mmCIF file of C-alpha atoms in Angstrom:
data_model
loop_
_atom_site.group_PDB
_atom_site.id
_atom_site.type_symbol
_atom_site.label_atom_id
_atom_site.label_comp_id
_atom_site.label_asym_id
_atom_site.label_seq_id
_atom_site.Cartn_x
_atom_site.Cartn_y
_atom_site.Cartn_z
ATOM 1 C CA UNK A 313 -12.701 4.346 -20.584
ATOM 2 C CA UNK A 314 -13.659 3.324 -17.331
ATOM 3 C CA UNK A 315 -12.708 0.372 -15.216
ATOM 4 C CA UNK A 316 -15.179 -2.539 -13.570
ATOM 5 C CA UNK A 317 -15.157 -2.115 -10.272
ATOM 6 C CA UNK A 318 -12.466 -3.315 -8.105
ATOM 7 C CA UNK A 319 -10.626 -3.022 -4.911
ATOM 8 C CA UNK A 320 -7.293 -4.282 -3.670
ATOM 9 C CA UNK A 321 -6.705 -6.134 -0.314
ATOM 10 C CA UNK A 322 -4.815 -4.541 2.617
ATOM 11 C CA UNK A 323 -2.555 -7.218 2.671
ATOM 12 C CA UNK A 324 -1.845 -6.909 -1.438
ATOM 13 C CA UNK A 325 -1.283 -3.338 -0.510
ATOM 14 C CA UNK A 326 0.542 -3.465 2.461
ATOM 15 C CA UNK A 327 2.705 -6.019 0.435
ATOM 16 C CA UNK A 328 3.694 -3.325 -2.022
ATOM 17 C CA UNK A 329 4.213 -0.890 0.420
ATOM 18 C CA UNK A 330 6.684 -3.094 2.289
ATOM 19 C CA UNK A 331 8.151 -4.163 -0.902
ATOM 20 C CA UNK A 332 8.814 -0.238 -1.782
ATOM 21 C CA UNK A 333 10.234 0.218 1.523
ATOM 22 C CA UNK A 334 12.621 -2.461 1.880
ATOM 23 C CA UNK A 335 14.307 -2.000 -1.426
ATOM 24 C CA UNK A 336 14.841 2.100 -0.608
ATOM 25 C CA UNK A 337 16.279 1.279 3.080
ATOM 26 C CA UNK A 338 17.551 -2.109 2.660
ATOM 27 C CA UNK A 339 20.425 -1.288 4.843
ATOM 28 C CA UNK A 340 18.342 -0.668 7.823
ATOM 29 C CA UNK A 341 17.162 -4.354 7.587
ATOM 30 C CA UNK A 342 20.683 -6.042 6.619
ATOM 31 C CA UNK A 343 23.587 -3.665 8.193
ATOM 32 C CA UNK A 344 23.012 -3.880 11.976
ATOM 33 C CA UNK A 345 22.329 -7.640 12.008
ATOM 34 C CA UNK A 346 25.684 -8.197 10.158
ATOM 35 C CA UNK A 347 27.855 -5.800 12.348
ATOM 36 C CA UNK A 348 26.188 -7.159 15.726
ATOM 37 C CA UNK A 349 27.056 -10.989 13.745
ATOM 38 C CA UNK A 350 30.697 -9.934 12.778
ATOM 39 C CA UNK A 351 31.563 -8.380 16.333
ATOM 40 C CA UNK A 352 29.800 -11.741 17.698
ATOM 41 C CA UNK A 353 32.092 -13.796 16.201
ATOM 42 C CA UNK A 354 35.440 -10.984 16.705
ATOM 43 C CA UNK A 355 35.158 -9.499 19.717
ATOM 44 C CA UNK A 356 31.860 -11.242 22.035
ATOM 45 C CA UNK A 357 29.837 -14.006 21.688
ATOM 46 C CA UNK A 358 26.692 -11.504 23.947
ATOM 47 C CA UNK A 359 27.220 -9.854 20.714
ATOM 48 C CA UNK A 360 24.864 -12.880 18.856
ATOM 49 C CA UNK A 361 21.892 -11.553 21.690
ATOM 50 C CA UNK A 362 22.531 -8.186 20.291
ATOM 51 C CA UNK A 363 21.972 -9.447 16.597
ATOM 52 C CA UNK A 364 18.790 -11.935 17.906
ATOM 53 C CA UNK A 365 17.251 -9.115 19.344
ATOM 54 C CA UNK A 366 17.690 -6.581 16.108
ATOM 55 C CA UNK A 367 15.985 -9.932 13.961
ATOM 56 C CA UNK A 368 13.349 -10.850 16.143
ATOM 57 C CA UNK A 369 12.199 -7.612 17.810
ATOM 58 C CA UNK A 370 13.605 -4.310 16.732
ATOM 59 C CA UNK A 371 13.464 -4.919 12.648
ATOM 60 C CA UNK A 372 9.580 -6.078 12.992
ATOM 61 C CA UNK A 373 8.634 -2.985 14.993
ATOM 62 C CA UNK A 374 10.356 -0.756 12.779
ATOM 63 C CA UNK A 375 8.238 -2.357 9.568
ATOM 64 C CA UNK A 376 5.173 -2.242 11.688
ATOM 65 C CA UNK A 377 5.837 1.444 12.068
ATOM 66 C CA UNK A 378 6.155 1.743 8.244
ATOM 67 C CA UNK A 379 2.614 0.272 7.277
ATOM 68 C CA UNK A 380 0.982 1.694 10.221
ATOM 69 C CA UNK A 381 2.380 5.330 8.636
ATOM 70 C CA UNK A 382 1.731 4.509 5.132
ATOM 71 C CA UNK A 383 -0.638 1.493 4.896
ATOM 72 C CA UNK A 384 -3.232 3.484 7.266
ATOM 73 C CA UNK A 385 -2.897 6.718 5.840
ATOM 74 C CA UNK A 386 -6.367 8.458 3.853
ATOM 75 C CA UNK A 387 -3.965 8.189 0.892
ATOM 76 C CA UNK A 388 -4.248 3.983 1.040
ATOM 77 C CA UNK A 389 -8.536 4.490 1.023
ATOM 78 C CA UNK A 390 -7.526 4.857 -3.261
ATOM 79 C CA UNK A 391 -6.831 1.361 -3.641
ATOM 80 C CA UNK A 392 -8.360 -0.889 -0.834
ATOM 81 C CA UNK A 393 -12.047 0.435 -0.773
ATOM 82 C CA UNK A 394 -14.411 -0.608 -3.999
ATOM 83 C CA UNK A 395 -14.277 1.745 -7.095
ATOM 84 C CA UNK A 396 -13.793 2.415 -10.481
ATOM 85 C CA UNK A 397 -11.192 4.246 -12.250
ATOM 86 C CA UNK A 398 -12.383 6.519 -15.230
ATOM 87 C CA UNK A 399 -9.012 7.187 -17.935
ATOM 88 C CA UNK A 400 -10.284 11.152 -18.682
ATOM 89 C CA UNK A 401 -8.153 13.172 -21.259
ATOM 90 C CA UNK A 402 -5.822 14.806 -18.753
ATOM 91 C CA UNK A 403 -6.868 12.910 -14.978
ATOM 92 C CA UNK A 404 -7.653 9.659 -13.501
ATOM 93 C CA UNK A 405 -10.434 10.210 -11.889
ATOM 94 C CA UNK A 406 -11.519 7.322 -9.039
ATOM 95 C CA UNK A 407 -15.190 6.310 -8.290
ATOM 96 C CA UNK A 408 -15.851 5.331 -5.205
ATOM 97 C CA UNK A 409 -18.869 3.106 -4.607
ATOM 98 C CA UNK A 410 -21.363 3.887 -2.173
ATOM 99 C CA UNK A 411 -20.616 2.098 1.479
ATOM 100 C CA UNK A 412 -23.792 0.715 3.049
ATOM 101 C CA UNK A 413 -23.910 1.506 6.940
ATOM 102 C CA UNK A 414 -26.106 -0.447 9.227
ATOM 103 C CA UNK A 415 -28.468 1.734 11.358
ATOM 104 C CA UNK A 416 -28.138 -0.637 13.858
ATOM 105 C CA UNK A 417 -24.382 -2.440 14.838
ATOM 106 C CA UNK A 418 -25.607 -5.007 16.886
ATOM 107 C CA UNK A 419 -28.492 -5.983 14.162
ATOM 108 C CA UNK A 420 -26.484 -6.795 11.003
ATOM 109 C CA UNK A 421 -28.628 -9.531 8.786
ATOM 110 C CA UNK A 422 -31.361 -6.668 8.721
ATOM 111 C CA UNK A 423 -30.545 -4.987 5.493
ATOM 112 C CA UNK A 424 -33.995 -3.053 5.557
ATOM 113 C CA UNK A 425 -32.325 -0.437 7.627
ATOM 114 C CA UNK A 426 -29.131 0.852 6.445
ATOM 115 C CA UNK A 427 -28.040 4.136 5.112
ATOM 116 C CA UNK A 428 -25.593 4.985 2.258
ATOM 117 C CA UNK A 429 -22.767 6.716 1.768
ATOM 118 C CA UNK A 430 -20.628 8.378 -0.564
ATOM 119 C CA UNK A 431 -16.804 9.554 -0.752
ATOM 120 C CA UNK A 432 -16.005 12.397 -2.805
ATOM 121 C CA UNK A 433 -13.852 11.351 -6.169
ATOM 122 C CA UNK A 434 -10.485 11.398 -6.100
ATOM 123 C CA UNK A 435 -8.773 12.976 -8.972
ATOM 124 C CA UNK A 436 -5.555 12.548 -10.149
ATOM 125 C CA UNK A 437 -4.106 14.808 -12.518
ATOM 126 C CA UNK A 438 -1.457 12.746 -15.245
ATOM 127 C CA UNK A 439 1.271 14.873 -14.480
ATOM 128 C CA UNK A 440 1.412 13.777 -10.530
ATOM 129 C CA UNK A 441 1.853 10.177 -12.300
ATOM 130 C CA UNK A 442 6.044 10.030 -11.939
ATOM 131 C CA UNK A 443 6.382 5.990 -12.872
ATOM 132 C CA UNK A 444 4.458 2.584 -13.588
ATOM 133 C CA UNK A 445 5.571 -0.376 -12.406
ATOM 134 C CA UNK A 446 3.898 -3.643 -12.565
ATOM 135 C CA UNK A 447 4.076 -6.487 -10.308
ATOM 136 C CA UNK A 448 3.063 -9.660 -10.843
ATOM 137 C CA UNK A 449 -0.795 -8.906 -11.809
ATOM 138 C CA UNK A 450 -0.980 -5.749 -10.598
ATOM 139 C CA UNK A 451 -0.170 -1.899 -11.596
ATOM 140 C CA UNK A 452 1.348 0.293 -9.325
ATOM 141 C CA UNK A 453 1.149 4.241 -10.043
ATOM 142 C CA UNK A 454 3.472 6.150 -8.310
ATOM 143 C CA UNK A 455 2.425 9.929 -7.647
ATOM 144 C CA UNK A 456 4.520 12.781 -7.119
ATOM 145 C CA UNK A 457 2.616 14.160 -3.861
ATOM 146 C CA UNK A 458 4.414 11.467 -1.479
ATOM 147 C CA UNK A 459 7.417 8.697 -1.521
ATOM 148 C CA UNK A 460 5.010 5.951 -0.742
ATOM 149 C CA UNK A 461 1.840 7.212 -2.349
ATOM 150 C CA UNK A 462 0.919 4.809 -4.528
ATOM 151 C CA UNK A 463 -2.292 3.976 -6.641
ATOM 152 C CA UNK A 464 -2.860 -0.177 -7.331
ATOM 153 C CA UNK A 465 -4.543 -1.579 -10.327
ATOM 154 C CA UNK A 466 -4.890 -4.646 -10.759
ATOM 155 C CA UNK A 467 -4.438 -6.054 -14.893
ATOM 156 C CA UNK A 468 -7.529 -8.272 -14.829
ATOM 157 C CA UNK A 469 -9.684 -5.007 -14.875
ATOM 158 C CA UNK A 470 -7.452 -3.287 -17.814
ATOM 159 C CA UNK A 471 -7.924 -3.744 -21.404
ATOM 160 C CA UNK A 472 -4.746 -4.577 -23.107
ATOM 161 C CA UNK A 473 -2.355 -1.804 -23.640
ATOM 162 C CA UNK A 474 -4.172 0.630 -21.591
ATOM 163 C CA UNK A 475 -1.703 1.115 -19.084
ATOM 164 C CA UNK A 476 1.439 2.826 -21.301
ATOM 165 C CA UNK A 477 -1.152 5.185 -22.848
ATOM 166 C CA UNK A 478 -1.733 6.475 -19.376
ATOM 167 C CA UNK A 479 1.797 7.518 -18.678
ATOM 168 C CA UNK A 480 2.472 8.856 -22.139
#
């Protein structure tokens, strides 16, 4: 069986990602404000700046550091660019679609003069498959070659029931 073709967004991915990563180091985003809080209102008021500053400054960098590590990777290319996703007897294997390049940057409207490419296929044996986990509309395959390497499929491409046969 093989899927329509598809892609996810960056930001639908990126959302997962951050999802992923907040619920495995929740502590790093709910500790430090609460201690820098509890001495505020113990020991210092300057401690409130303290807390402020972990909110609004440190926190954000720190999740920008996570999707810039994991959203960017060559990993994330399996679910944001345009393929397909063939169900073979013991691998997933992904189709890519060809990417069109224009010849010419600066001249975009002229479609007479662009060249095509093609990735490689990714293929993923079922045994790197570790869990499924849906989310709203979406699939989420979570392989065993990294913490955050994750596959995302959405349901609207799926036949019914297609999804626990993959896993089994």
């Amino acid at each position: 069986m093989t899927t329509d073709s598809f892609k996810v967004s960056p930001s639908s991915y990126a959302r997962h990602l951050m999802r992923m990563w907040t619920r495995a180091h929740w502590w790093l985003v709910t500790v430090p404000p609460a201690i820098a809080l509890s001495l505020a209102i113990t020991v210092d008021w300057k401690f409130l700046f303290v807390a402020v500053i972990l909110v609004f400054i440190v926190i954000p960098h720190i999740m920008v550091t996570v999707y810039y590590y994991h959203a960017l990777s060559p990993e994330s290319a399996m679910s944001i660019l345009p393929h397909k996703i063939a169900f073979e007897a013991d691998a997933l294997r992904i189709i890519y679609e060809p990417a069109e390049i224009p010849d010419n940057p600066d001249n975009m409207e002229n479609t007479e003069n662009r060249t095509s490419t093609q990735r490689n296929d990714d293929i993923i044996p079922r045994d790197s498959i570790k869990a499924v986990t849906t989310y709203k509309s979406d699939y989420i395959l979570h392989l065993s070659a990294g913490k955050y390497r994750i596959l995302v499929i959405p349901a609207s491409v799926l036949p019914d029931g297609i999804m626990p046969a993959v896993i089994s």
